[in-house]
Amino acid sequence: SENGSTSKIYLYGGVVTSYKDADGTEFIAVRPDAKMDGSKPISGGLSHCWPQFGPGEIQQHGFARNVNWSIVEQSSDKVVLELVPSDYTKEMWDKEFRCEFTVSINDEQLDTNMAVTNTGDEDSFDFQAALHSYFTVSSLDQLEIAGSFEGKEFLNKMVGDEGEMQTEDRSVITIGEEYDRVYKGVNDPVLKDAGTGKSLSVLNTEGWEDTVLWNPYGNEGMGYNNFVCVESVKFDPVTLEGGASWTGTMALKPSKDE
């Protein structure tokens, strides 16, 4: 953008792997164990989970993160990527669809828009969606995650085989153990990093209704102490009739803490 903020996107997985503000502060994390050669989904960035979140009838987190997207439109501050069915996707999920992912950058923020369209005439289909977003942290003990968490029920997947519904009693989340938590109905997280003196607001303005917090606490190989996943999620499946569309809109807005 005009003030010098930048972003990088890989066509493999359609994943945004970098967003730096005008000061050069990086907000998007890629794990040190990530493979960038297409041999597996990139472990990092704003990774797509579509048409499935987590385990289910098809492969973990679906296929959008491990296929090549194509460029529909590109300029100095905007790119539009497209994903349509291929032989590979039809083998596991034979639906008529079009996904369009738009990323644009300006002086204030990074904007993303995920549009899913059922391009068929007759059959409806169901899907889940998420941006499995990896964000940088100077270290976990410097991190606070604010938002409307207090009093909300969440699924703590670290308890038992199926997870356990618990109630959040904190208004600010800090991470000191392994996390895999689904906060349905929370979509306004703000990451505050005392190490950089900056905050990052995750502005989910349409479609993304839920937040998942994930961190493999203690896993040095994954670089656990320098990232947190604060994911923008549509957890309850969406049913799209033929010709209908769904949109998920999320922006990242950095600010300096006073």
PDB file of C-alpha atoms in Angstrom:
ATOM      1  CA  SER A   1       0.000   0.000   0.000  1.00  0.00           C
ATOM      2  CA  GLU A   2       1.028   3.642  -0.159  1.00  0.00           C
ATOM      3  CA  ASN A   3       2.405   3.667   3.379  1.00  0.00           C
ATOM      4  CA  GLY A   4       4.574   0.610   2.756  1.00  0.00           C
ATOM      5  CA  SER A   5       2.508  -2.183   4.320  1.00  0.00           C
ATOM      6  CA  THR A   6       2.838  -5.470   2.413  1.00  0.00           C
ATOM      7  CA  SER A   7       1.294  -8.909   2.073  1.00  0.00           C
ATOM      8  CA  LYS A   8       2.326 -12.226   0.458  1.00  0.00           C
ATOM      9  CA  ILE A   9       0.044 -14.962  -0.867  1.00  0.00           C
ATOM     10  CA  TYR A  10       0.780 -18.488  -2.083  1.00  0.00           C
ATOM     11  CA  LEU A  11      -1.399 -19.910  -4.869  1.00  0.00           C
ATOM     12  CA  TYR A  12      -0.936 -23.335  -3.254  1.00  0.00           C
ATOM     13  CA  GLY A  13      -3.758 -23.329  -0.729  1.00  0.00           C
ATOM     14  CA  GLY A  14      -4.644 -19.704  -1.570  1.00  0.00           C
ATOM     15  CA  VAL A  15      -2.964 -18.787   1.704  1.00  0.00           C
ATOM     16  CA  VAL A  16      -1.822 -15.366   2.915  1.00  0.00           C
ATOM     17  CA  THR A  17       1.578 -15.989   4.530  1.00  0.00           C
ATOM     18  CA  SER A  18       2.605 -12.435   5.442  1.00  0.00           C
ATOM     19  CA  TYR A  19       1.123  -9.096   6.442  1.00  0.00           C
ATOM     20  CA  LYS A  20       3.492  -6.347   7.540  1.00  0.00           C
ATOM     21  CA  ASP A  21       2.459  -2.864   8.598  1.00  0.00           C
ATOM     22  CA  ALA A  22       4.263   0.332   7.585  1.00  0.00           C
ATOM     23  CA  ASP A  23       6.780  -0.190  10.428  1.00  0.00           C
ATOM     24  CA  GLY A  24       7.640  -3.649   9.099  1.00  0.00           C
ATOM     25  CA  THR A  25       5.982  -5.508  11.984  1.00  0.00           C
ATOM     26  CA  GLU A  26       4.889  -8.973  10.815  1.00  0.00           C
ATOM     27  CA  PHE A  27       1.477 -10.135  12.053  1.00  0.00           C
ATOM     28  CA  ILE A  28       1.041 -13.453  10.247  1.00  0.00           C
ATOM     29  CA  ALA A  29       3.032 -16.492  11.347  1.00  0.00           C
ATOM     30  CA  VAL A  30       4.322 -19.497   9.412  1.00  0.00           C
ATOM     31  CA  ARG A  31       5.543 -22.366  11.572  1.00  0.00           C
ATOM     32  CA  PRO A  32       9.252 -23.308  11.412  1.00  0.00           C
ATOM     33  CA  ASP A  33       8.240 -26.868  10.462  1.00  0.00           C
ATOM     34  CA  ALA A  34       6.078 -25.680   7.547  1.00  0.00           C
ATOM     35  CA  LYS A  35       6.627 -27.222   4.115  1.00  0.00           C
ATOM     36  CA  MET A  36       6.511 -24.566   1.385  1.00  0.00           C
ATOM     37  CA  ASP A  37       7.074 -26.938  -1.560  1.00  0.00           C
ATOM     38  CA  GLY A  38       3.516 -28.200  -1.970  1.00  0.00           C
ATOM     39  CA  SER A  39       4.184 -31.576  -0.356  1.00  0.00           C
ATOM     40  CA  LYS A  40       1.603 -30.848   2.362  1.00  0.00           C
ATOM     41  CA  PRO A  41      -0.627 -27.924   3.375  1.00  0.00           C
ATOM     42  CA  ILE A  42       1.362 -24.895   4.529  1.00  0.00           C
ATOM     43  CA  SER A  43       1.429 -24.842   8.351  1.00  0.00           C
ATOM     44  CA  GLY A  44       0.802 -21.160   8.843  1.00  0.00           C
ATOM     45  CA  GLY A  45      -0.783 -18.102   7.328  1.00  0.00           C
ATOM     46  CA  LEU A  46      -4.497 -17.524   6.856  1.00  0.00           C
ATOM     47  CA  SER A  47      -5.072 -21.166   5.943  1.00  0.00           C
ATOM     48  CA  HIS A  48      -8.384 -22.238   4.386  1.00  0.00           C
ATOM     49  CA  CYS A  49     -10.467 -24.964   5.987  1.00  0.00           C
ATOM     50  CA  TRP A  50     -13.107 -25.768   3.370  1.00  0.00           C
ATOM     51  CA  PRO A  51     -15.544 -27.425   2.779  1.00  0.00           C
ATOM     52  CA  GLN A  52     -14.973 -29.083   6.151  1.00  0.00           C
ATOM     53  CA  PHE A  53     -13.550 -27.924   9.481  1.00  0.00           C
ATOM     54  CA  GLY A  54     -11.583 -30.558  11.389  1.00  0.00           C
ATOM     55  CA  PRO A  55     -12.260 -34.284  10.920  1.00  0.00           C
ATOM     56  CA  GLY A  56     -15.285 -35.620   9.067  1.00  0.00           C
ATOM     57  CA  GLU A  57     -16.370 -37.368   5.886  1.00  0.00           C
ATOM     58  CA  ILE A  58     -13.432 -36.085   3.835  1.00  0.00           C
ATOM     59  CA  GLN A  59      -9.829 -35.283   4.720  1.00  0.00           C
ATOM     60  CA  GLN A  60      -8.980 -33.142   7.764  1.00  0.00           C
ATOM     61  CA  HIS A  61      -9.979 -29.502   7.162  1.00  0.00           C
ATOM     62  CA  GLY A  62     -11.108 -30.269   3.605  1.00  0.00           C
ATOM     63  CA  PHE A  63      -9.090 -29.694   0.430  1.00  0.00           C
ATOM     64  CA  ALA A  64      -8.935 -25.944  -0.219  1.00  0.00           C
ATOM     65  CA  ARG A  65      -5.623 -25.696   1.646  1.00  0.00           C
ATOM     66  CA  ASN A  66      -3.800 -28.295  -0.433  1.00  0.00           C
ATOM     67  CA  VAL A  67      -4.781 -27.459  -4.019  1.00  0.00           C
ATOM     68  CA  ASN A  68      -3.665 -24.647  -6.288  1.00  0.00           C
ATOM     69  CA  TRP A  69      -5.943 -21.643  -6.608  1.00  0.00           C
ATOM     70  CA  SER A  70      -5.866 -19.535  -9.766  1.00  0.00           C
ATOM     71  CA  ILE A  71      -5.560 -15.765 -10.149  1.00  0.00           C
ATOM     72  CA  VAL A  72      -8.665 -14.021 -11.488  1.00  0.00           C
ATOM     73  CA  GLU A  73      -7.510 -10.456 -10.903  1.00  0.00           C
ATOM     74  CA  GLN A  74      -4.316  -8.856  -9.605  1.00  0.00           C
ATOM     75  CA  SER A  75      -3.062  -5.333  -8.939  1.00  0.00           C
ATOM     76  CA  SER A  76      -0.470  -3.756  -6.672  1.00  0.00           C
ATOM     77  CA  ASP A  77      -2.838  -3.781  -3.681  1.00  0.00           C
ATOM     78  CA  LYS A  78      -5.415  -6.496  -4.474  1.00  0.00           C
ATOM     79  CA  VAL A  79      -5.600 -10.098  -5.649  1.00  0.00           C
ATOM     80  CA  VAL A  80      -8.643 -12.255  -6.402  1.00  0.00           C
ATOM     81  CA  LEU A  81      -8.118 -16.032  -6.298  1.00  0.00           C
ATOM     82  CA  GLU A  82     -10.506 -18.725  -7.497  1.00  0.00           C
ATOM     83  CA  LEU A  83     -11.023 -22.383  -6.655  1.00  0.00           C
ATOM     84  CA  VAL A  84     -13.301 -24.571  -8.784  1.00  0.00           C
ATOM     85  CA  PRO A  85     -13.797 -28.356  -8.910  1.00  0.00           C
ATOM     86  CA  SER A  86     -11.040 -30.589 -10.270  1.00  0.00           C
ATOM     87  CA  ASP A  87     -10.773 -34.350 -10.705  1.00  0.00           C
ATOM     88  CA  TYR A  88      -8.984 -34.428  -7.343  1.00  0.00           C
ATOM     89  CA  THR A  89     -11.745 -32.580  -5.464  1.00  0.00           C
ATOM     90  CA  LYS A  90     -14.585 -34.409  -7.241  1.00  0.00           C
ATOM     91  CA  GLU A  91     -13.239 -37.750  -6.064  1.00  0.00           C
ATOM     92  CA  MET A  92     -13.929 -36.816  -2.456  1.00  0.00           C
ATOM     93  CA  TRP A  93     -16.617 -34.114  -2.787  1.00  0.00           C
ATOM     94  CA  ASP A  94     -18.561 -34.140  -6.048  1.00  0.00           C
ATOM     95  CA  LYS A  95     -20.307 -30.775  -5.840  1.00  0.00           C
ATOM     96  CA  GLU A  96     -20.560 -27.856  -8.240  1.00  0.00           C
ATOM     97  CA  PHE A  97     -18.930 -24.884  -6.505  1.00  0.00           C
ATOM     98  CA  ARG A  98     -16.856 -21.789  -6.931  1.00  0.00           C
ATOM     99  CA  CYS A  99     -14.779 -20.213  -4.166  1.00  0.00           C
ATOM    100  CA  GLU A 100     -13.432 -16.714  -4.646  1.00  0.00           C
ATOM    101  CA  PHE A 101     -10.958 -15.327  -2.133  1.00  0.00           C
ATOM    102  CA  THR A 102     -10.171 -11.623  -2.350  1.00  0.00           C
ATOM    103  CA  VAL A 103      -7.287 -10.045  -0.440  1.00  0.00           C
ATOM    104  CA  SER A 104      -6.641  -6.310  -0.500  1.00  0.00           C
ATOM    105  CA  ILE A 105      -4.363  -4.048   1.473  1.00  0.00           C
ATOM    106  CA  ASN A 106      -4.558  -0.370   2.339  1.00  0.00           C
ATOM    107  CA  ASP A 107      -2.838   1.955   4.784  1.00  0.00           C
ATOM    108  CA  GLU A 108      -5.111   0.877   7.637  1.00  0.00           C
ATOM    109  CA  GLN A 109      -5.680  -2.864   7.317  1.00  0.00           C
ATOM    110  CA  LEU A 110      -5.674  -6.112   5.341  1.00  0.00           C
ATOM    111  CA  ASP A 111      -9.097  -7.070   3.990  1.00  0.00           C
ATOM    112  CA  THR A 112     -10.186 -10.597   3.063  1.00  0.00           C
ATOM    113  CA  ASN A 113     -13.405 -11.890   1.520  1.00  0.00           C
ATOM    114  CA  MET A 114     -14.285 -15.555   0.992  1.00  0.00           C
ATOM    115  CA  ALA A 115     -17.265 -16.065  -1.337  1.00  0.00           C
ATOM    116  CA  VAL A 116     -18.679 -19.563  -1.838  1.00  0.00           C
ATOM    117  CA  THR A 117     -21.226 -20.144  -4.618  1.00  0.00           C
ATOM    118  CA  ASN A 118     -23.219 -23.243  -5.464  1.00  0.00           C
ATOM    119  CA  THR A 119     -22.882 -23.177  -9.262  1.00  0.00           C
ATOM    120  CA  GLY A 120     -25.206 -26.154  -9.750  1.00  0.00           C
ATOM    121  CA  ASP A 121     -28.851 -25.835 -10.752  1.00  0.00           C
ATOM    122  CA  GLU A 122     -30.568 -28.389  -8.587  1.00  0.00           C
ATOM    123  CA  ASP A 123     -28.604 -29.948  -5.730  1.00  0.00           C
ATOM    124  CA  SER A 124     -27.908 -28.119  -2.494  1.00  0.00           C
ATOM    125  CA  PHE A 125     -24.760 -28.797  -0.490  1.00  0.00           C
ATOM    126  CA  ASP A 126     -23.585 -28.257   3.066  1.00  0.00           C
ATOM    127  CA  PHE A 127     -20.176 -26.948   4.094  1.00  0.00           C
ATOM    128  CA  GLN A 128     -18.182 -25.566   6.994  1.00  0.00           C
ATOM    129  CA  ALA A 129     -15.523 -22.903   6.558  1.00  0.00           C
ATOM    130  CA  ALA A 130     -12.669 -21.324   8.481  1.00  0.00           C
ATOM    131  CA  LEU A 131      -9.587 -19.222   8.160  1.00  0.00           C
ATOM    132  CA  HIS A 132      -7.148 -21.195  10.309  1.00  0.00           C
ATOM    133  CA  SER A 133      -5.203 -17.994  11.002  1.00  0.00           C
ATOM    134  CA  TYR A 134      -1.712 -18.120  12.483  1.00  0.00           C
ATOM    135  CA  PHE A 135      -0.628 -14.861  14.133  1.00  0.00           C
ATOM    136  CA  THR A 136       2.822 -13.918  15.373  1.00  0.00           C
ATOM    137  CA  VAL A 137       3.511 -13.326  19.044  1.00  0.00           C
ATOM    138  CA  SER A 138       6.807 -12.165  20.552  1.00  0.00           C
ATOM    139  CA  SER A 139       6.191 -14.856  23.195  1.00  0.00           C
ATOM    140  CA  LEU A 140       3.046 -16.336  24.744  1.00  0.00           C
ATOM    141  CA  ASP A 141       3.709 -14.719  28.114  1.00  0.00           C
ATOM    142  CA  GLN A 142       3.487 -11.328  26.358  1.00  0.00           C
ATOM    143  CA  LEU A 143       0.115 -12.145  24.739  1.00  0.00           C
ATOM    144  CA  GLU A 144      -3.419 -11.266  25.759  1.00  0.00           C
ATOM    145  CA  ILE A 145      -6.481 -11.994  23.639  1.00  0.00           C
ATOM    146  CA  ALA A 146      -9.408  -9.690  24.355  1.00  0.00           C
ATOM    147  CA  GLY A 147     -12.962  -9.967  23.022  1.00  0.00           C
ATOM    148  CA  SER A 148     -16.433 -11.005  24.156  1.00  0.00           C
ATOM    149  CA  PHE A 149     -15.232 -14.279  25.689  1.00  0.00           C
ATOM    150  CA  GLU A 150     -16.460 -13.819  29.267  1.00  0.00           C
ATOM    151  CA  GLY A 151     -19.523 -15.887  30.098  1.00  0.00           C
ATOM    152  CA  LYS A 152     -19.496 -17.760  26.776  1.00  0.00           C
ATOM    153  CA  GLU A 153     -19.637 -21.512  26.525  1.00  0.00           C
ATOM    154  CA  PHE A 154     -16.834 -23.161  24.610  1.00  0.00           C
ATOM    155  CA  LEU A 155     -15.868 -26.665  23.548  1.00  0.00           C
ATOM    156  CA  ASN A 156     -12.547 -27.588  25.151  1.00  0.00           C
ATOM    157  CA  LYS A 157     -11.213 -30.282  22.827  1.00  0.00           C
ATOM    158  CA  MET A 158      -8.300 -31.036  25.162  1.00  0.00           C
ATOM    159  CA  VAL A 159     -10.625 -32.744  27.695  1.00  0.00           C
ATOM    160  CA  GLY A 160     -11.595 -36.377  27.109  1.00  0.00           C
ATOM    161  CA  ASP A 161     -12.172 -37.990  23.726  1.00  0.00           C
ATOM    162  CA  GLU A 162     -15.033 -35.799  22.561  1.00  0.00           C
ATOM    163  CA  GLY A 163     -14.126 -32.596  24.369  1.00  0.00           C
ATOM    164  CA  GLU A 164     -16.139 -30.903  27.092  1.00  0.00           C
ATOM    165  CA  MET A 165     -18.377 -27.855  27.119  1.00  0.00           C
ATOM    166  CA  GLN A 166     -17.048 -25.298  29.598  1.00  0.00           C
ATOM    167  CA  THR A 167     -17.834 -21.685  30.456  1.00  0.00           C
ATOM    168  CA  GLU A 168     -15.216 -18.965  30.058  1.00  0.00           C
ATOM    169  CA  ASP A 169     -14.887 -16.812  33.179  1.00  0.00           C
ATOM    170  CA  ARG A 170     -12.123 -14.575  31.830  1.00  0.00           C
ATOM    171  CA  SER A 171     -12.550 -11.388  29.825  1.00  0.00           C
ATOM    172  CA  VAL A 172      -8.956 -11.625  28.566  1.00  0.00           C
ATOM    173  CA  ILE A 173      -7.448 -14.929  27.446  1.00  0.00           C
ATOM    174  CA  THR A 174      -3.845 -15.868  28.208  1.00  0.00           C
ATOM    175  CA  ILE A 175      -2.287 -19.139  27.071  1.00  0.00           C
ATOM    176  CA  GLY A 176      -0.195 -21.266  29.431  1.00  0.00           C
ATOM    177  CA  GLU A 177      -1.162 -24.764  28.279  1.00  0.00           C
ATOM    178  CA  GLU A 178      -2.125 -26.583  25.087  1.00  0.00           C
ATOM    179  CA  TYR A 179      -5.233 -25.002  23.558  1.00  0.00           C
ATOM    180  CA  ASP A 180      -7.906 -26.264  21.182  1.00  0.00           C
ATOM    181  CA  ARG A 181     -11.089 -24.402  22.015  1.00  0.00           C
ATOM    182  CA  VAL A 182     -14.180 -23.565  19.970  1.00  0.00           C
ATOM    183  CA  TYR A 183     -15.917 -20.365  21.115  1.00  0.00           C
ATOM    184  CA  LYS A 184     -19.225 -20.275  19.269  1.00  0.00           C
ATOM    185  CA  GLY A 185     -20.731 -16.815  18.972  1.00  0.00           C
ATOM    186  CA  VAL A 186     -17.438 -15.005  19.655  1.00  0.00           C
ATOM    187  CA  ASN A 187     -16.038 -13.219  16.601  1.00  0.00           C
ATOM    188  CA  ASP A 188     -14.354 -10.052  17.901  1.00  0.00           C
ATOM    189  CA  PRO A 189     -10.896 -11.129  19.114  1.00  0.00           C
ATOM    190  CA  VAL A 190      -8.089  -8.605  19.619  1.00  0.00           C
ATOM    191  CA  LEU A 191      -4.510  -9.838  20.070  1.00  0.00           C
ATOM    192  CA  LYS A 192      -2.410  -7.613  22.314  1.00  0.00           C
ATOM    193  CA  ASP A 193       1.344  -8.233  22.234  1.00  0.00           C
ATOM    194  CA  ALA A 194       3.231  -6.452  25.012  1.00  0.00           C
ATOM    195  CA  GLY A 195       6.491  -7.408  23.300  1.00  0.00           C
ATOM    196  CA  THR A 196       5.750  -5.291  20.220  1.00  0.00           C
ATOM    197  CA  GLY A 197       3.436  -2.789  21.892  1.00  0.00           C
ATOM    198  CA  LYS A 198       0.863  -3.455  19.177  1.00  0.00           C
ATOM    199  CA  SER A 199      -2.595  -4.925  18.928  1.00  0.00           C
ATOM    200  CA  LEU A 200      -4.225  -6.738  16.040  1.00  0.00           C
ATOM    201  CA  SER A 201      -8.005  -6.618  15.743  1.00  0.00           C
ATOM    202  CA  VAL A 202      -9.598  -9.502  13.851  1.00  0.00           C
ATOM    203  CA  LEU A 203     -12.659  -7.838  12.337  1.00  0.00           C
ATOM    204  CA  ASN A 204     -15.143 -10.544  11.351  1.00  0.00           C
ATOM    205  CA  THR A 205     -17.929  -8.483   9.806  1.00  0.00           C
ATOM    206  CA  GLU A 206     -19.873 -11.091   7.823  1.00  0.00           C
ATOM    207  CA  GLY A 207     -20.190 -14.875   7.815  1.00  0.00           C
ATOM    208  CA  TRP A 208     -17.495 -15.735  10.358  1.00  0.00           C
ATOM    209  CA  GLU A 209     -19.496 -16.245  13.560  1.00  0.00           C
ATOM    210  CA  ASP A 210     -17.141 -18.254  15.771  1.00  0.00           C
ATOM    211  CA  THR A 211     -13.555 -18.248  17.026  1.00  0.00           C
ATOM    212  CA  VAL A 212     -11.218 -21.196  17.576  1.00  0.00           C
ATOM    213  CA  LEU A 213      -8.096 -20.752  19.716  1.00  0.00           C
ATOM    214  CA  TRP A 214      -5.334 -23.274  19.055  1.00  0.00           C
ATOM    215  CA  ASN A 215      -1.762 -23.563  20.301  1.00  0.00           C
ATOM    216  CA  PRO A 216       0.425 -26.701  20.648  1.00  0.00           C
ATOM    217  CA  TYR A 217       1.907 -25.460  23.942  1.00  0.00           C
ATOM    218  CA  GLY A 218       5.347 -26.921  24.629  1.00  0.00           C
ATOM    219  CA  ASN A 219       5.967 -28.153  21.078  1.00  0.00           C
ATOM    220  CA  GLU A 220       9.328 -26.618  20.208  1.00  0.00           C
ATOM    221  CA  GLY A 221       9.372 -28.125  16.711  1.00  0.00           C
ATOM    222  CA  MET A 222       6.217 -26.223  15.848  1.00  0.00           C
ATOM    223  CA  GLY A 223       7.595 -23.028  17.391  1.00  0.00           C
ATOM    224  CA  TYR A 224       4.656 -22.865  19.824  1.00  0.00           C
ATOM    225  CA  ASN A 225       5.936 -19.813  21.711  1.00  0.00           C
ATOM    226  CA  ASN A 226       5.899 -17.505  18.691  1.00  0.00           C
ATOM    227  CA  PHE A 227       2.411 -17.975  17.293  1.00  0.00           C
ATOM    228  CA  VAL A 228      -1.199 -18.451  18.214  1.00  0.00           C
ATOM    229  CA  CYS A 229      -4.047 -19.571  15.985  1.00  0.00           C
ATOM    230  CA  VAL A 230      -7.070 -17.318  16.361  1.00  0.00           C
ATOM    231  CA  GLU A 231      -9.333 -18.756  13.714  1.00  0.00           C
ATOM    232  CA  SER A 232     -12.334 -17.167  12.002  1.00  0.00           C
ATOM    233  CA  VAL A 233     -14.882 -19.971  11.742  1.00  0.00           C
ATOM    234  CA  LYS A 234     -18.372 -20.829  10.514  1.00  0.00           C
ATOM    235  CA  PHE A 235     -18.787 -23.920  12.650  1.00  0.00           C
ATOM    236  CA  ASP A 236     -22.460 -24.763  12.048  1.00  0.00           C
ATOM    237  CA  PRO A 237     -22.787 -26.065   8.481  1.00  0.00           C
ATOM    238  CA  VAL A 238     -24.131 -23.732   5.795  1.00  0.00           C
ATOM    239  CA  THR A 239     -26.659 -25.130   3.324  1.00  0.00           C
ATOM    240  CA  LEU A 240     -26.401 -23.545  -0.116  1.00  0.00           C
ATOM    241  CA  GLU A 241     -29.147 -24.072  -2.668  1.00  0.00           C
ATOM    242  CA  GLY A 242     -28.311 -24.035  -6.365  1.00  0.00           C
ATOM    243  CA  GLY A 243     -27.176 -20.561  -7.426  1.00  0.00           C
ATOM    244  CA  ALA A 244     -26.890 -19.280  -3.840  1.00  0.00           C
ATOM    245  CA  SER A 245     -23.778 -17.778  -2.231  1.00  0.00           C
ATOM    246  CA  TRP A 246     -22.229 -17.336   1.213  1.00  0.00           C
ATOM    247  CA  THR A 247     -19.662 -14.728   2.163  1.00  0.00           C
ATOM    248  CA  GLY A 248     -17.130 -14.550   4.979  1.00  0.00           C
ATOM    249  CA  THR A 249     -15.501 -11.166   5.473  1.00  0.00           C
ATOM    250  CA  MET A 250     -12.509 -10.644   7.771  1.00  0.00           C
ATOM    251  CA  ALA A 251     -10.046  -7.788   8.134  1.00  0.00           C
ATOM    252  CA  LEU A 252      -6.852  -7.458  10.165  1.00  0.00           C
ATOM    253  CA  LYS A 253      -6.369  -4.029  11.686  1.00  0.00           C
ATOM    254  CA  PRO A 254      -3.141  -3.280  13.583  1.00  0.00           C
ATOM    255  CA  SER A 255      -2.802  -0.501  16.116  1.00  0.00           C
ATOM    256  CA  LYS A 256      -0.189   0.772  18.548  1.00  0.00           C
ATOM    257  CA  ASP A 257      -1.062   0.303  22.194  1.00  0.00           C
ATOM    258  CA  GLU A 258      -1.131   3.479  24.223  1.00  0.00           C
TER     259      GLU A 258
END
